[in-house]
Structure formats: structure tokens, C-alpha cells
PDB file of C-alpha atoms in Angstrom:
ATOM      1  CA  MET A 145     114.395  70.162 121.804  1.00 61.00           C
ATOM      2  CA  ALA A 146     115.999  68.378 118.833  1.00 64.00           C
ATOM      3  CA  PRO A 147     113.768  65.841 116.988  1.00 74.00           C
ATOM      4  CA  ARG A 148     114.570  62.156 117.042  1.00 84.00           C
ATOM      5  CA  SER A 149     117.053  60.950 114.374  1.00 86.00           C
ATOM      6  CA  ASN A 150     115.335  59.205 111.464  1.00 87.00           C
ATOM      7  CA  TRP A 151     118.507  57.239 110.416  1.00 91.00           C
ATOM      8  CA  LYS A 152     121.441  55.792 112.249  1.00 93.00           C
ATOM      9  CA  GLY A 153     124.503  54.223 110.617  1.00 92.00           C
ATOM     10  CA  TYR A 154     128.157  54.865 109.823  1.00 94.00           C
ATOM     11  CA  LEU A 155     129.984  57.600 107.935  1.00 94.00           C
ATOM     12  CA  LYS A 156     132.862  56.077 106.016  1.00 92.00           C
ATOM     13  CA  LEU A 157     135.903  57.620 104.293  1.00 92.00           C
ATOM     14  CA  SER A 158     138.193  54.909 102.900  1.00 87.00           C
ATOM     15  CA  LEU A 159     139.125  52.946 106.092  1.00 88.00           C
ATOM     16  CA  VAL A 160     138.018  55.640 108.517  1.00 90.00           C
ATOM     17  CA  SER A 161     134.507  55.238 109.827  1.00 89.00           C
ATOM     18  CA  CYS A 162     132.344  56.508 112.739  1.00 94.00           C
ATOM     19  CA  PRO A 163     128.768  56.043 113.926  1.00 94.00           C
ATOM     20  CA  VAL A 164     126.487  58.981 112.929  1.00 95.00           C
ATOM     21  CA  GLN A 165     122.867  60.132 113.146  1.00 95.00           C
ATOM     22  CA  LEU A 166     120.735  61.834 110.509  1.00 94.00           C
ATOM     23  CA  PHE A 167     118.131  64.461 111.580  1.00 93.00           C
ATOM     24  CA  PRO A 168     115.565  66.309 109.428  1.00 92.00           C
ATOM     25  CA  ALA A 169     116.795  69.854 108.978  1.00 91.00           C
ATOM     26  CA  THR A 170     113.368  71.269 108.100  1.00 88.00           C
ATOM     27  CA  THR A 171     109.856  70.879 109.449  1.00 85.00           C
ATOM     28  CA  THR A 172     106.258  71.457 108.307  1.00 83.00           C
ATOM     29  CA  LYS A 173     104.870  71.203 111.785  1.00 83.00           C
ATOM     30  CA  GLU A 174     103.866  74.859 111.997  1.00 82.00           C
ATOM     31  CA  ARG A 175     102.030  74.885 108.712  1.00 85.00           C
ATOM     32  CA  VAL A 176      98.211  75.251 108.861  1.00 86.00           C
ATOM     33  CA  SER A 177      96.671  71.852 108.094  1.00 88.00           C
ATOM     34  CA  PHE A 178      93.089  70.736 107.708  1.00 89.00           C
ATOM     35  CA  HIS A 179      91.076  67.622 108.490  1.00 91.00           C
ATOM     36  CA  LEU A 180      88.160  66.411 106.405  1.00 91.00           C
ATOM     37  CA  LEU A 181      84.872  66.534 108.291  1.00 92.00           C
ATOM     38  CA  HIS A 182      81.240  65.525 107.623  1.00 92.00           C
ATOM     39  CA  ARG A 183      79.475  68.747 106.818  1.00 92.00           C
ATOM     40  CA  ASP A 184      76.226  67.766 108.734  1.00 92.00           C
ATOM     41  CA  THR A 185      77.616  66.026 111.816  1.00 93.00           C
ATOM     42  CA  GLY A 186      81.057  67.771 112.049  1.00 91.00           C
ATOM     43  CA  ASN A 187      82.629  64.354 112.645  1.00 93.00           C
ATOM     44  CA  ARG A 188      86.106  63.716 111.328  1.00 94.00           C
ATOM     45  CA  LEU A 189      86.243  61.364 108.360  1.00 92.00           C
ATOM     46  CA  ARG A 190      88.527  58.401 107.970  1.00 91.00           C
ATOM     47  CA  ARG A 191      89.786  57.066 104.667  1.00 90.00           C
ATOM     48  CA  LYS A 192      89.192  53.384 103.960  1.00 90.00           C
ATOM     49  CA  LEU A 193      90.834  51.120 101.356  1.00 92.00           C
ATOM     50  CA  VAL A 194      88.063  49.408  99.410  1.00 93.00           C
ATOM     51  CA  ASP A 195      88.208  46.602  96.874  1.00 92.00           C
ATOM     52  CA  PRO A 196      86.483  48.183  93.801  1.00 90.00           C
ATOM     53  CA  GLU A 197      85.020  44.811  92.724  1.00 90.00           C
ATOM     54  CA  THR A 198      83.468  43.688  96.012  1.00 91.00           C
ATOM     55  CA  ASP A 199      83.021  47.252  97.388  1.00 90.00           C
ATOM     56  CA  GLU A 200      84.197  45.967 100.772  1.00 91.00           C
ATOM     57  CA  GLU A 201      86.825  47.421 103.086  1.00 92.00           C
ATOM     58  CA  VAL A 202      90.196  45.580 103.070  1.00 93.00           C
ATOM     59  CA  ALA A 203      91.860  45.072 106.472  1.00 91.00           C
ATOM     60  CA  SER A 204      95.541  45.977 106.879  1.00 89.00           C
ATOM     61  CA  ASP A 205      96.669  42.355 107.244  1.00 90.00           C
ATOM     62  CA  GLU A 206      95.061  41.580 103.869  1.00 92.00           C
ATOM     63  CA  GLN A 207      96.881  44.397 102.032  1.00 92.00           C
ATOM     64  CA  VAL A 208     100.040  43.669 100.049  1.00 93.00           C
ATOM     65  CA  ARG A 209     102.280  45.620  97.687  1.00 93.00           C
ATOM     66  CA  GLY A 210     102.359  44.915  93.975  1.00 92.00           C
ATOM     67  CA  TYR A 211     104.423  46.088  91.063  1.00 90.00           C
ATOM     68  CA  GLN A 212     102.523  46.574  87.829  1.00 93.00           C
ATOM     69  CA  VAL A 213     104.052  44.700  84.829  1.00 90.00           C
ATOM     70  CA  ALA A 214     101.100  44.869  82.510  1.00 92.00           C
ATOM     71  CA  LYS A 215      97.493  45.972  82.569  1.00 91.00           C
ATOM     72  CA  ASN A 216      95.852  44.320  85.616  1.00 88.00           C
ATOM     73  CA  GLU A 217      98.948  42.244  86.151  1.00 92.00           C
ATOM     74  CA  TYR A 218     101.144  42.658  89.132  1.00 92.00           C
ATOM     75  CA  VAL A 219     104.163  41.043  90.856  1.00 92.00           C
ATOM     76  CA  ILE A 220     103.317  40.777  94.536  1.00 91.00           C
ATOM     77  CA  LEU A 221     105.937  41.488  97.143  1.00 90.00           C
ATOM     78  CA  GLU A 222     105.661  40.766 100.845  1.00 89.00           C
ATOM     79  CA  GLU A 223     107.023  43.265 103.394  1.00 86.00           C
ATOM     80  CA  GLU A 224     109.794  40.851 104.528  1.00 86.00           C
ATOM     81  CA  GLU A 225     110.782  40.382 100.938  1.00 85.00           C
ATOM     82  CA  ILE A 226     111.215  44.115 100.462  1.00 82.00           C
ATOM     83  CA  ASP A 227     113.125  44.407 103.740  1.00 79.00           C
ATOM     84  CA  SER A 228     115.522  41.692 102.557  1.00 80.00           C
ATOM     85  CA  VAL A 229     116.886  44.049  99.892  1.00 76.00           C
ATOM     86  CA  ALA A 230     119.682  45.379 102.106  1.00 68.00           C
ATOM     87  CA  ILE A 231     122.590  47.091 100.362  1.00 72.00           C
ATOM     88  CA  GLU A 232     125.636  48.740 101.944  1.00 72.00           C
ATOM     89  CA  SER A 233     124.098  52.236 101.965  1.00 72.00           C
ATOM     90  CA  THR A 234     121.231  50.973 104.144  1.00 83.00           C
ATOM     91  CA  HIS A 235     123.497  51.414 107.129  1.00 88.00           C
ATOM     92  CA  THR A 236     126.600  53.196 105.792  1.00 91.00           C
ATOM     93  CA  ILE A 237     127.200  56.470 104.056  1.00 92.00           C
ATOM     94  CA  ASP A 238     130.400  55.743 102.134  1.00 92.00           C
ATOM     95  CA  ILE A 239     131.905  58.974 100.730  1.00 94.00           C
ATOM     96  CA  GLU A 240     132.814  58.006  97.188  1.00 93.00           C
ATOM     97  CA  THR A 241     134.166  61.218  95.788  1.00 94.00           C
ATOM     98  CA  PHE A 242     134.661  64.946  96.517  1.00 96.00           C
ATOM     99  CA  VAL A 243     133.728  67.835  94.220  1.00 96.00           C
ATOM    100  CA  PRO A 244     133.734  71.671  94.413  1.00 95.00           C
ATOM    101  CA  ARG A 245     130.350  72.819  95.745  1.00 94.00           C
ATOM    102  CA  ASP A 246     129.658  75.155  92.836  1.00 92.00           C
ATOM    103  CA  GLU A 247     129.747  72.195  90.389  1.00 95.00           C
ATOM    104  CA  ILE A 248     126.492  70.839  91.775  1.00 95.00           C
ATOM    105  CA  ASP A 249     123.468  72.258  89.941  1.00 94.00           C
ATOM    106  CA  GLU A 250     120.894  73.554  92.452  1.00 94.00           C
ATOM    107  CA  THR A 251     118.083  71.739  90.692  1.00 95.00           C
ATOM    108  CA  PHE A 252     119.532  68.520  91.879  1.00 96.00           C
ATOM    109  CA  LEU A 253     119.242  69.440  95.566  1.00 95.00           C
ATOM    110  CA  ASP A 254     116.395  67.645  97.285  1.00 95.00           C
ATOM    111  CA  THR A 255     116.020  67.394 101.143  1.00 94.00           C
ATOM    112  CA  PRO A 256     118.460  68.737 103.780  1.00 96.00           C
ATOM    113  CA  TYR A 257     119.396  66.802 106.935  1.00 96.00           C
ATOM    114  CA  TYR A 258     121.805  67.482 109.766  1.00 96.00           C
ATOM    115  CA  LEU A 259     124.479  64.785 110.284  1.00 96.00           C
ATOM    116  CA  THR A 260     126.057  64.463 113.727  1.00 96.00           C
ATOM    117  CA  PRO A 261     128.378  61.948 115.390  1.00 95.00           C
ATOM    118  CA  ASP A 262     126.547  59.312 117.399  1.00 94.00           C
ATOM    119  CA  GLY A 263     128.366  59.438 120.784  1.00 92.00           C
ATOM    120  CA  LYS A 264     131.548  60.909 122.179  1.00 94.00           C
ATOM    121  CA  LEU A 265     133.809  58.164 120.778  1.00 92.00           C
ATOM    122  CA  ALA A 266     132.754  59.074 117.266  1.00 94.00           C
ATOM    123  CA  GLU A 267     133.538  62.760 117.530  1.00 94.00           C
ATOM    124  CA  GLU A 268     137.296  62.535 116.685  1.00 94.00           C
ATOM    125  CA  ALA A 269     136.880  60.617 113.376  1.00 94.00           C
ATOM    126  CA  PHE A 270     133.892  62.770 112.483  1.00 95.00           C
ATOM    127  CA  ALA A 271     135.858  65.963 113.111  1.00 95.00           C
ATOM    128  CA  VAL A 272     138.772  64.704 111.010  1.00 95.00           C
ATOM    129  CA  ILE A 273     136.499  64.053 108.014  1.00 95.00           C
ATOM    130  CA  ARG A 274     134.676  67.353 108.433  1.00 95.00           C
ATOM    131  CA  GLU A 275     137.749  69.540 108.783  1.00 96.00           C
ATOM    132  CA  ALA A 276     139.532  67.832 105.916  1.00 94.00           C
ATOM    133  CA  MET A 277     136.567  68.781 103.652  1.00 95.00           C
ATOM    134  CA  ARG A 278     136.540  72.288 105.036  1.00 96.00           C
ATOM    135  CA  GLN A 279     140.282  72.713 104.371  1.00 95.00           C
ATOM    136  CA  LYS A 280     140.038  71.420 100.797  1.00 94.00           C
ATOM    137  CA  ASN A 281     136.783  73.505 100.276  1.00 95.00           C
ATOM    138  CA  VAL A 282     134.939  70.587  98.785  1.00 96.00           C
ATOM    139  CA  VAL A 283     131.734  68.579  99.466  1.00 96.00           C
ATOM    140  CA  GLY A 284     131.520  64.760  99.709  1.00 96.00           C
ATOM    141  CA  LEU A 285     129.208  62.612  97.670  1.00 96.00           C
ATOM    142  CA  GLY A 286     127.936  59.289  98.760  1.00 94.00           C
ATOM    143  CA  ARG A 287     124.677  57.271  98.981  1.00 93.00           C
ATOM    144  CA  VAL A 288     122.128  56.461 101.679  1.00 92.00           C
ATOM    145  CA  VAL A 289     118.981  54.444 101.914  1.00 89.00           C
ATOM    146  CA  LEU A 290     116.063  56.475 103.303  1.00 89.00           C
ATOM    147  CA  TYR A 291     112.489  55.322 103.352  1.00 85.00           C
ATOM    148  CA  ARG A 292     113.351  52.182 101.326  1.00 83.00           C
ATOM    149  CA  ARG A 293     115.043  54.158  98.493  1.00 87.00           C
ATOM    150  CA  GLU A 294     118.733  54.721  97.895  1.00 90.00           C
ATOM    151  CA  ARG A 295     119.478  58.407  97.272  1.00 92.00           C
ATOM    152  CA  PRO A 296     122.726  60.133  96.328  1.00 94.00           C
ATOM    153  CA  ILE A 297     123.684  62.397  99.237  1.00 95.00           C
ATOM    154  CA  MET A 298     125.956  65.580  99.444  1.00 96.00           C
ATOM    155  CA  LEU A 299     127.854  66.169 102.696  1.00 97.00           C
ATOM    156  CA  GLU A 300     128.892  69.742 103.455  1.00 97.00           C
ATOM    157  CA  PRO A 301     130.632  71.104 106.564  1.00 97.00           C
ATOM    158  CA  ARG A 302     128.554  73.409 108.732  1.00 96.00           C
ATOM    159  CA  GLY A 303     129.743  74.599 112.144  1.00 96.00           C
ATOM    160  CA  LYS A 304     130.510  71.590 114.214  1.00 96.00           C
ATOM    161  CA  GLY A 305     128.393  69.223 112.068  1.00 96.00           C
ATOM    162  CA  LEU A 306     127.648  68.335 108.440  1.00 97.00           C
ATOM    163  CA  VAL A 307     124.634  69.211 106.302  1.00 97.00           C
ATOM    164  CA  ALA A 308     123.608  66.116 104.317  1.00 96.00           C
ATOM    165  CA  THR A 309     121.394  66.927 101.387  1.00 96.00           C
ATOM    166  CA  THR A 310     119.854  64.205  99.304  1.00 95.00           C
ATOM    167  CA  LEU A 311     120.188  64.673  95.575  1.00 96.00           C
ATOM    168  CA  ARG A 312     117.856  63.884  92.687  1.00 96.00           C
ATOM    169  CA  TYR A 313     118.878  61.349  90.106  1.00 94.00           C
ATOM    170  CA  ALA A 314     119.637  62.599  86.591  1.00 94.00           C
ATOM    171  CA  TYR A 315     116.407  61.011  85.320  1.00 93.00           C
ATOM    172  CA  GLU A 316     114.404  63.022  87.875  1.00 95.00           C
ATOM    173  CA  VAL A 317     115.599  66.434  86.672  1.00 94.00           C
ATOM    174  CA  ARG A 318     114.061  67.631  83.400  1.00 94.00           C
ATOM    175  CA  GLU A 319     116.282  69.247  80.765  1.00 92.00           C
ATOM    176  CA  ASP A 320     115.938  73.039  80.725  1.00 92.00           C
ATOM    177  CA  GLU A 321     116.358  73.099  76.931  1.00 91.00           C
ATOM    178  CA  ASP A 322     112.810  71.651  76.684  1.00 90.00           C
ATOM    179  CA  TYR A 323     111.496  74.875  78.242  1.00 91.00           C
ATOM    180  CA  PHE A 324     114.057  77.494  77.198  1.00 91.00           C
ATOM    181  CA  GLU A 325     114.724  76.640  73.521  1.00 91.00           C
ATOM    182  CA  ASN A 326     111.774  78.679  72.176  1.00 90.00           C
ATOM    183  CA  ILE A 327     112.646  81.822  74.088  1.00 90.00           C
ATOM    184  CA  GLY A 328     113.862  84.510  71.672  1.00 90.00           C
ATOM    185  CA  GLU A 329     116.932  86.668  72.062  1.00 89.00           C
ATOM    186  CA  PRO A 330     115.796  90.275  71.765  1.00 87.00           C
ATOM    187  CA  GLU A 331     118.405  93.019  71.738  1.00 88.00           C
ATOM    188  CA  VAL A 332     118.531  94.903  75.011  1.00 87.00           C
ATOM    189  CA  SER A 333     119.411  98.558  74.745  1.00 87.00           C
ATOM    190  CA  GLU A 334     122.156  99.997  77.000  1.00 89.00           C
ATOM    191  CA  GLU A 335     119.728 102.575  78.429  1.00 86.00           C
ATOM    192  CA  MET A 336     117.163  99.962  79.517  1.00 84.00           C
ATOM    193  CA  LEU A 337     119.944  97.726  80.945  1.00 88.00           C
ATOM    194  CA  ASP A 338     121.305 100.649  82.944  1.00 88.00           C
ATOM    195  CA  LEU A 339     117.874 101.489  84.383  1.00 85.00           C
ATOM    196  CA  ALA A 340     117.257  97.802  85.284  1.00 86.00           C
ATOM    197  CA  THR A 341     120.701  97.427  86.945  1.00 87.00           C
ATOM    198  CA  HIS A 342     120.064 100.682  88.850  1.00 85.00           C
ATOM    199  CA  ILE A 343     116.800  99.213  90.242  1.00 83.00           C
ATOM    200  CA  ILE A 344     118.636  96.034  91.198  1.00 83.00           C
ATOM    201  CA  GLY A 345     121.353  98.093  92.914  1.00 84.00           C
ATOM    202  CA  ARG A 346     118.758  99.937  95.017  1.00 82.00           C
ATOM    203  CA  LYS A 347     117.210  96.638  96.110  1.00 80.00           C
ATOM    204  CA  MET A 348     120.434  94.834  96.995  1.00 81.00           C
ATOM    205  CA  SER A 349     120.632  93.390 100.557  1.00 82.00           C
ATOM    206  CA  HIS A 350     121.656  90.221 102.308  1.00 86.00           C
ATOM    207  CA  PHE A 351     119.639  87.006 102.595  1.00 77.00           C
ATOM    208  CA  ASP A 352     117.575  86.849 105.731  1.00 81.00           C
ATOM    209  CA  PRO A 353     115.006  84.017 105.711  1.00 78.00           C
ATOM    210  CA  LYS A 354     113.023  85.704 108.516  1.00 82.00           C
ATOM    211  CA  ARG A 355     112.281  88.536 106.131  1.00 81.00           C
ATOM    212  CA  PHE A 356     109.912  86.355 104.145  1.00 77.00           C
ATOM    213  CA  GLU A 357     106.941  85.590 106.399  1.00 81.00           C
ATOM    214  CA  ASP A 358     104.307  83.189 105.314  1.00 74.00           C
ATOM    215  CA  ARG A 359     101.635  85.644 104.300  1.00 76.00           C
ATOM    216  CA  TYR A 360      99.248  83.009 102.984  1.00 77.00           C
ATOM    217  CA  GLN A 361      99.365  81.121 106.334  1.00 80.00           C
ATOM    218  CA  ASN A 362      98.896  84.336 108.215  1.00 79.00           C
ATOM    219  CA  ALA A 363      95.823  85.094 106.106  1.00 80.00           C
ATOM    220  CA  LEU A 364      94.480  81.641 106.746  1.00 80.00           C
ATOM    221  CA  LEU A 365      94.993  82.121 110.489  1.00 80.00           C
ATOM    222  CA  ASP A 366      93.121  85.488 110.376  1.00 82.00           C
ATOM    223  CA  LEU A 367      90.289  83.708 108.510  1.00 82.00           C
ATOM    224  CA  ILE A 368      90.124  80.965 111.103  1.00 81.00           C
ATOM    225  CA  LYS A 369      90.162  83.504 113.953  1.00 83.00           C
ATOM    226  CA  ALA A 370      87.376  85.496 112.316  1.00 82.00           C
ATOM    227  CA  LYS A 371      85.233  82.326 111.869  1.00 78.00           C
ATOM    228  CA  GLN A 372      85.936  81.255 115.442  1.00 82.00           C
ATOM    229  CA  THR A 373      84.917  84.615 116.883  1.00 84.00           C
ATOM    230  CA  HIS A 374      81.966  85.133 114.491  1.00 82.00           C
ATOM    231  CA  GLN A 375      83.555  88.300 112.946  1.00 83.00           C
ATOM    232  CA  PRO A 376      82.889  89.423 109.408  1.00 82.00           C
ATOM    233  CA  ILE A 377      85.261  87.858 106.915  1.00 77.00           C
ATOM    234  CA  LYS A 378      87.469  90.240 104.844  1.00 78.00           C
ATOM    235  CA  VAL A 379      87.687  89.357 101.231  1.00 75.00           C
ATOM    236  CA  ASN A 380      91.026  90.383  99.758  1.00 75.00           C
ATOM    237  CA  VAL A 381      91.212  90.799  96.038  1.00 71.00           C
ATOM    238  CA  PRO A 382      94.905  91.160  95.033  1.00 70.00           C
ATOM    239  CA  ALA A 383      95.527  93.728  92.289  1.00 67.00           C
ATOM    240  CA  LYS A 384      96.766  92.095  89.085  1.00 70.00           C
ATOM    241  CA  PRO A 385      99.811  93.675  87.502  1.00 65.00           C
ATOM    242  CA  SER A 386      98.945  95.694  84.395  1.00 63.00           C
ATOM    243  CA  ASN A 387     100.301  94.844  80.977  1.00 62.00           C
ATOM    244  CA  VAL A 388     103.553  96.696  80.176  1.00 57.00           C
ATOM    245  CA  VAL A 389     102.906  98.935  77.207  1.00 59.00           C
ATOM    246  CA  SER A 390     106.195 100.666  77.224  1.00 74.00           C
ATOM    247  CA  LEU A 391     109.127  98.820  78.882  1.00 71.00           C
ATOM    248  CA  MET A 392     111.247 102.004  79.009  1.00 73.00           C
ATOM    249  CA  ASP A 393     108.434 103.938  80.687  1.00 80.00           C
ATOM    250  CA  ALA A 394     107.878 101.117  83.189  1.00 74.00           C
ATOM    251  CA  LEU A 395     111.612 101.147  84.129  1.00 73.00           C
ATOM    252  CA  ARG A 396     111.644 104.885  84.607  1.00 78.00           C
ATOM    253  CA  ARG A 397     108.507 104.820  86.745  1.00 78.00           C
ATOM    254  CA  SER A 398     110.056 101.957  88.779  1.00 78.00           C
ATOM    255  CA  ILE A 399     113.096 104.124  89.619  1.00 78.00           C
ATOM    256  CA  SER A 400     110.847 106.988  90.559  1.00 78.00           C
ATOM    257  CA  ALA A 401     108.807 104.755  92.845  1.00 77.00           C
ATOM    258  CA  GLU A 402     111.964 103.368  94.448  1.00 72.00           C
ATOM    259  CA  GLN A 403     113.255 106.909  95.115  1.00 73.00           C
ATOM    260  CA  ASP A 404     109.893 107.892  96.728  1.00 70.00           C
ATOM    261  CA  ASN A 405     109.994 104.809  98.884  1.00 72.00           C
ATOM    262  CA  GLY A 406     113.511 105.703  99.969  1.00 68.00           C
ATOM    263  CA  LYS A 407     112.427 109.192 100.910  1.00 68.00           C
ATOM    264  CA  ALA A 408     109.441 107.816 102.927  1.00 67.00           C
ATOM    265  CA  GLU A 409     111.709 105.434 104.774  1.00 66.00           C
ATOM    266  CA  LYS A 410     114.119 108.280 105.673  1.00 66.00           C
ATOM    267  CA  ALA A 411     111.157 110.431 106.812  1.00 69.00           C
ATOM    268  CA  ASP A 412     109.891 107.628 109.024  1.00 67.00           C
ATOM    269  CA  LYS A 413     113.322 107.223 110.618  1.00 63.00           C
ATOM    270  CA  ALA A 414     113.962 110.944 111.163  1.00 62.00           C
ATOM    271  CA  PRO A 415     111.361 111.495 113.972  1.00 62.00           C
ATOM    272  CA  ALA A 416     112.758 108.488 115.820  1.00 57.00           C
ATOM    273  CA  ARG A 417     116.283 109.933 115.645  1.00 59.00           C
ATOM    274  CA  ALA A 418     115.095 113.379 116.721  1.00 56.00           C
ATOM    275  CA  LYS A 419     113.149 111.893 119.648  1.00 55.00           C
ATOM    276  CA  ALA A 420     116.194 109.890 120.728  1.00 54.00           C
ATOM    277  CA  ALA A 421     118.378 113.009 120.539  1.00 54.00           C
ATOM    278  CA  LYS A 422     115.904 115.390 122.272  1.00 53.00           C
ATOM    279  CA  PRO A 423     116.666 114.452 125.934  1.00 52.00           C
ATOM    280  CA  ALA A 424     120.382 115.101 125.349  1.00 48.00           C
ATOM    281  CA  ALA A 425     119.674 118.461 123.718  1.00 47.00           C
ATOM    282  CA  GLU A 426     117.395 119.583 126.552  1.00 48.00           C
ATOM    283  CA  ALA A 427     119.709 118.325 129.318  1.00 47.00           C
ATOM    284  CA  LYS A 428     120.621 121.231 131.627  1.00 51.00           C
ATOM    285  CA  PRO A 429     124.312 122.010 132.163  1.00 50.00           C
ATOM    286  CA  ALA A 430     125.665 120.692 135.418  1.00 51.00           C
ATOM    287  CA  LYS A 431     125.987 123.213 138.192  1.00 52.00           C
ATOM    288  CA  PRO A 432     129.510 124.429 138.848  1.00 50.00           C
ATOM    289  CA  ALA A 433     131.195 123.007 141.933  1.00 49.00           C
ATOM    290  CA  ALA A 434     131.176 125.196 144.969  1.00 49.00           C
ATOM    291  CA  ASP A 435     134.989 125.202 145.114  1.00 48.00           C
ATOM    292  CA  PRO A 436     136.375 126.721 141.824  1.00 46.00           C
ATOM    293  CA  LYS A 437     139.746 125.122 142.582  1.00 45.00           C
ATOM    294  CA  PRO A 438     139.266 121.413 143.299  1.00 43.00           C
ATOM    295  CA  LYS A 439     142.047 119.489 144.732  1.00 43.00           C
ATOM    296  CA  ALA A 440     144.319 117.484 142.428  1.00 40.00           C
ATOM    297  CA  PRO A 441     142.414 114.141 142.436  1.00 39.00           C
ATOM    298  CA  VAL A 442     139.092 115.771 141.433  1.00 38.00           C
ATOM    299  CA  ALA A 443     140.719 117.956 138.751  1.00 39.00           C
ATOM    300  CA  ALA A 444     142.526 115.023 137.271  1.00 39.00           C
ATOM    301  CA  ALA A 445     139.291 113.039 137.160  1.00 38.00           C
ATOM    302  CA  ARG A 446     137.458 115.835 135.400  1.00 41.00           C
ATOM    303  CA  ARG A 447     140.247 116.339 132.834  1.00 41.00           C
ATOM    304  CA  ALA A 448     140.030 112.611 132.035  1.00 42.00           C
ATOM    305  CA  GLY A 449     136.217 112.975 131.423  1.00 43.00           C
ATOM    306  CA  ALA A 450     135.190 110.725 134.337  1.00 43.00           C
ATOM    307  CA  LYS A 451     132.907 111.689 137.188  1.00 44.00           C
ATOM    308  CA  PRO A 452     134.649 112.031 140.494  1.00 43.00           C
ATOM    309  CA  SER A 453     133.836 109.288 142.954  1.00 41.00           C
ATOM    310  CA  PRO A 454     131.754 110.133 146.066  1.00 42.00           C
ATOM    311  CA  LYS A 455     134.934 109.997 148.233  1.00 43.00           C
ATOM    312  CA  LEU A 456     136.695 112.609 146.055  1.00 38.00           C
ATOM    313  CA  LYS A 457     133.696 114.955 146.250  1.00 40.00           C
ATOM    314  CA  LYS A 458     133.622 114.577 149.956  1.00 39.00           C
ATOM    315  CA  ALA A 459     137.360 115.225 150.145  1.00 38.00           C
ATOM    316  CA  SER A 460     136.989 118.445 148.231  1.00 33.00           C
TER     317      SER A 460
END
């Protein structure tokens, strides 16, 4: 069952518009989460907002938002005042421009959503916008207000819908030069490069998200199960990678290990293939028919490689 939409509004391209819904494309529901408990009583704890001067709990109707302008100095804003800041993107995603997808740096991608038409009457206009983008092989850029913040958003055709991915602002993405400028540029020998590309070639595959299971979560669930059933807890100490003394030697040993793994995989698959082929090899040949000269319909069926029908057998 699809989750409830967390935003409803309009998708607009110039003078064309249609009602749409925005759904979260990801979920953290299945993640292991913990509650804070009192160690002695086992009761679940609640967080309270306390005034640090009076040390008293502050009720929700006495809480108000404030923007700090100086030390211990705030501009207070009421909820209705914040809600009054309504701009166009609060209810409308206006596609302002279109760009090739590969021009958008991956570090600017934030949160993905699924965008769908809201109702049958919206489907035609939605499909026109979607297919036009698909035909031009571009993505659309607009803005949307989510959780009281306006965010840039990228719209990309996907199947019968659109994937809408919020983007980070330029000031939110740090410059890579700040981290990469001190990295040296050592010369890489052709031999080492050949060995490394050979290892990459052996590990080439296609992306399958199901291949990467959440091993940390699985280990947590095993720990919880062991505690629940009063079983001994296994303490795993992951081995740390050793320091590479000789890069060339490490590359050569990596290739040797990859080859050994490949042979082991083939050996594991071989018995399965032999087992599957065994019944066919041991199958006994069919007994010859009593009549060495079957009539025409039976002979024709056998020449064609099909089994004669029961009627044909009876006729012979």
C-alpha cells in the first residue's frame, strides 16, 4: 500500500498546469530503532523542555520560536506569522528551466520523491510534460516548499511518473578543492595501472541494490534475538586491513586471490550442473514400438520429434 502524499499542489509548465501529489520515495521504517529506558524500572523515558533558569517544564502552549540576532537576543515569531509566509512554490512546482541530466553534480542531490497526477483529469497534461522531457532527454528544474523551506527540485521522467529530487543550495555544498588540493600527483606506472584495471574488469557487474544487505542491522537483530532468548552473545572483531608495504605485490596478490575465488565459484556450480544433468544421462531408452512399421500418422509425428497422441497409438 502506497504511503499518503506529503504534498499536494500543481505542476506548471508555462501556461500548462495540472494537480499533482508528492510521495516519499524512500523509507526508514524497517531500520532498527531504540527507545531510551530507565535502567532500574525499565520504563520508557520522555523528553521534557525545561527552562534552564527556573528549572521548570514548559508546556507546549507556552513555547514559541525565536531567531537569534545576538547573544541572548531573539526575534520571536508566532506560528501563524510563519504560516503567513506563503510564496508561489508553496502550492505550485513551476518548471523554470530544463538541463541535460549529466550537468547536475551528484553532490547536489538531496531527497527523492515520486510525483504523480492527482486524479484522472490531470493525467493528460501530466503525460504531455513527462513525454516532452523524455523526448528531449532533459530534466526540469523548479522550486517547492516542503516542511516550511523552499528547495530547488529536479524532475525526471520514470515510467509513468516523475521522480522529483530536492537539490541542495550552492551554499550547502562544500568545495571539493578544500579537501583535494593537498593530494599529491604521484606517477602511476603502466604495469600497476594494468594490474588495477584487470582487477576492476574481473569485478565488473551491474548495479543491483538488493545485493547490498544491511549487515549492521542484521548483526543488531542477531544481538537482540540472542538477548531475548538468553543465548550467549557472539563478539565479532573485524580484521583491520594491513598496511600496504609493496603496492605492486598487493596488486599481484589481489589478482591471484580473484582467480582463486573464480575457481571456487566454478567448483561450487559444477556439482549443481552435474546433478541437474544426471537424470537425463541415466534415463533409459524408450522401448521400441511393437509394430516396426507404424502407420503414416504415427511415423510423421515421430519424424517431427513429437510424441504420438493416445489416439494415434491406439490406431496403430
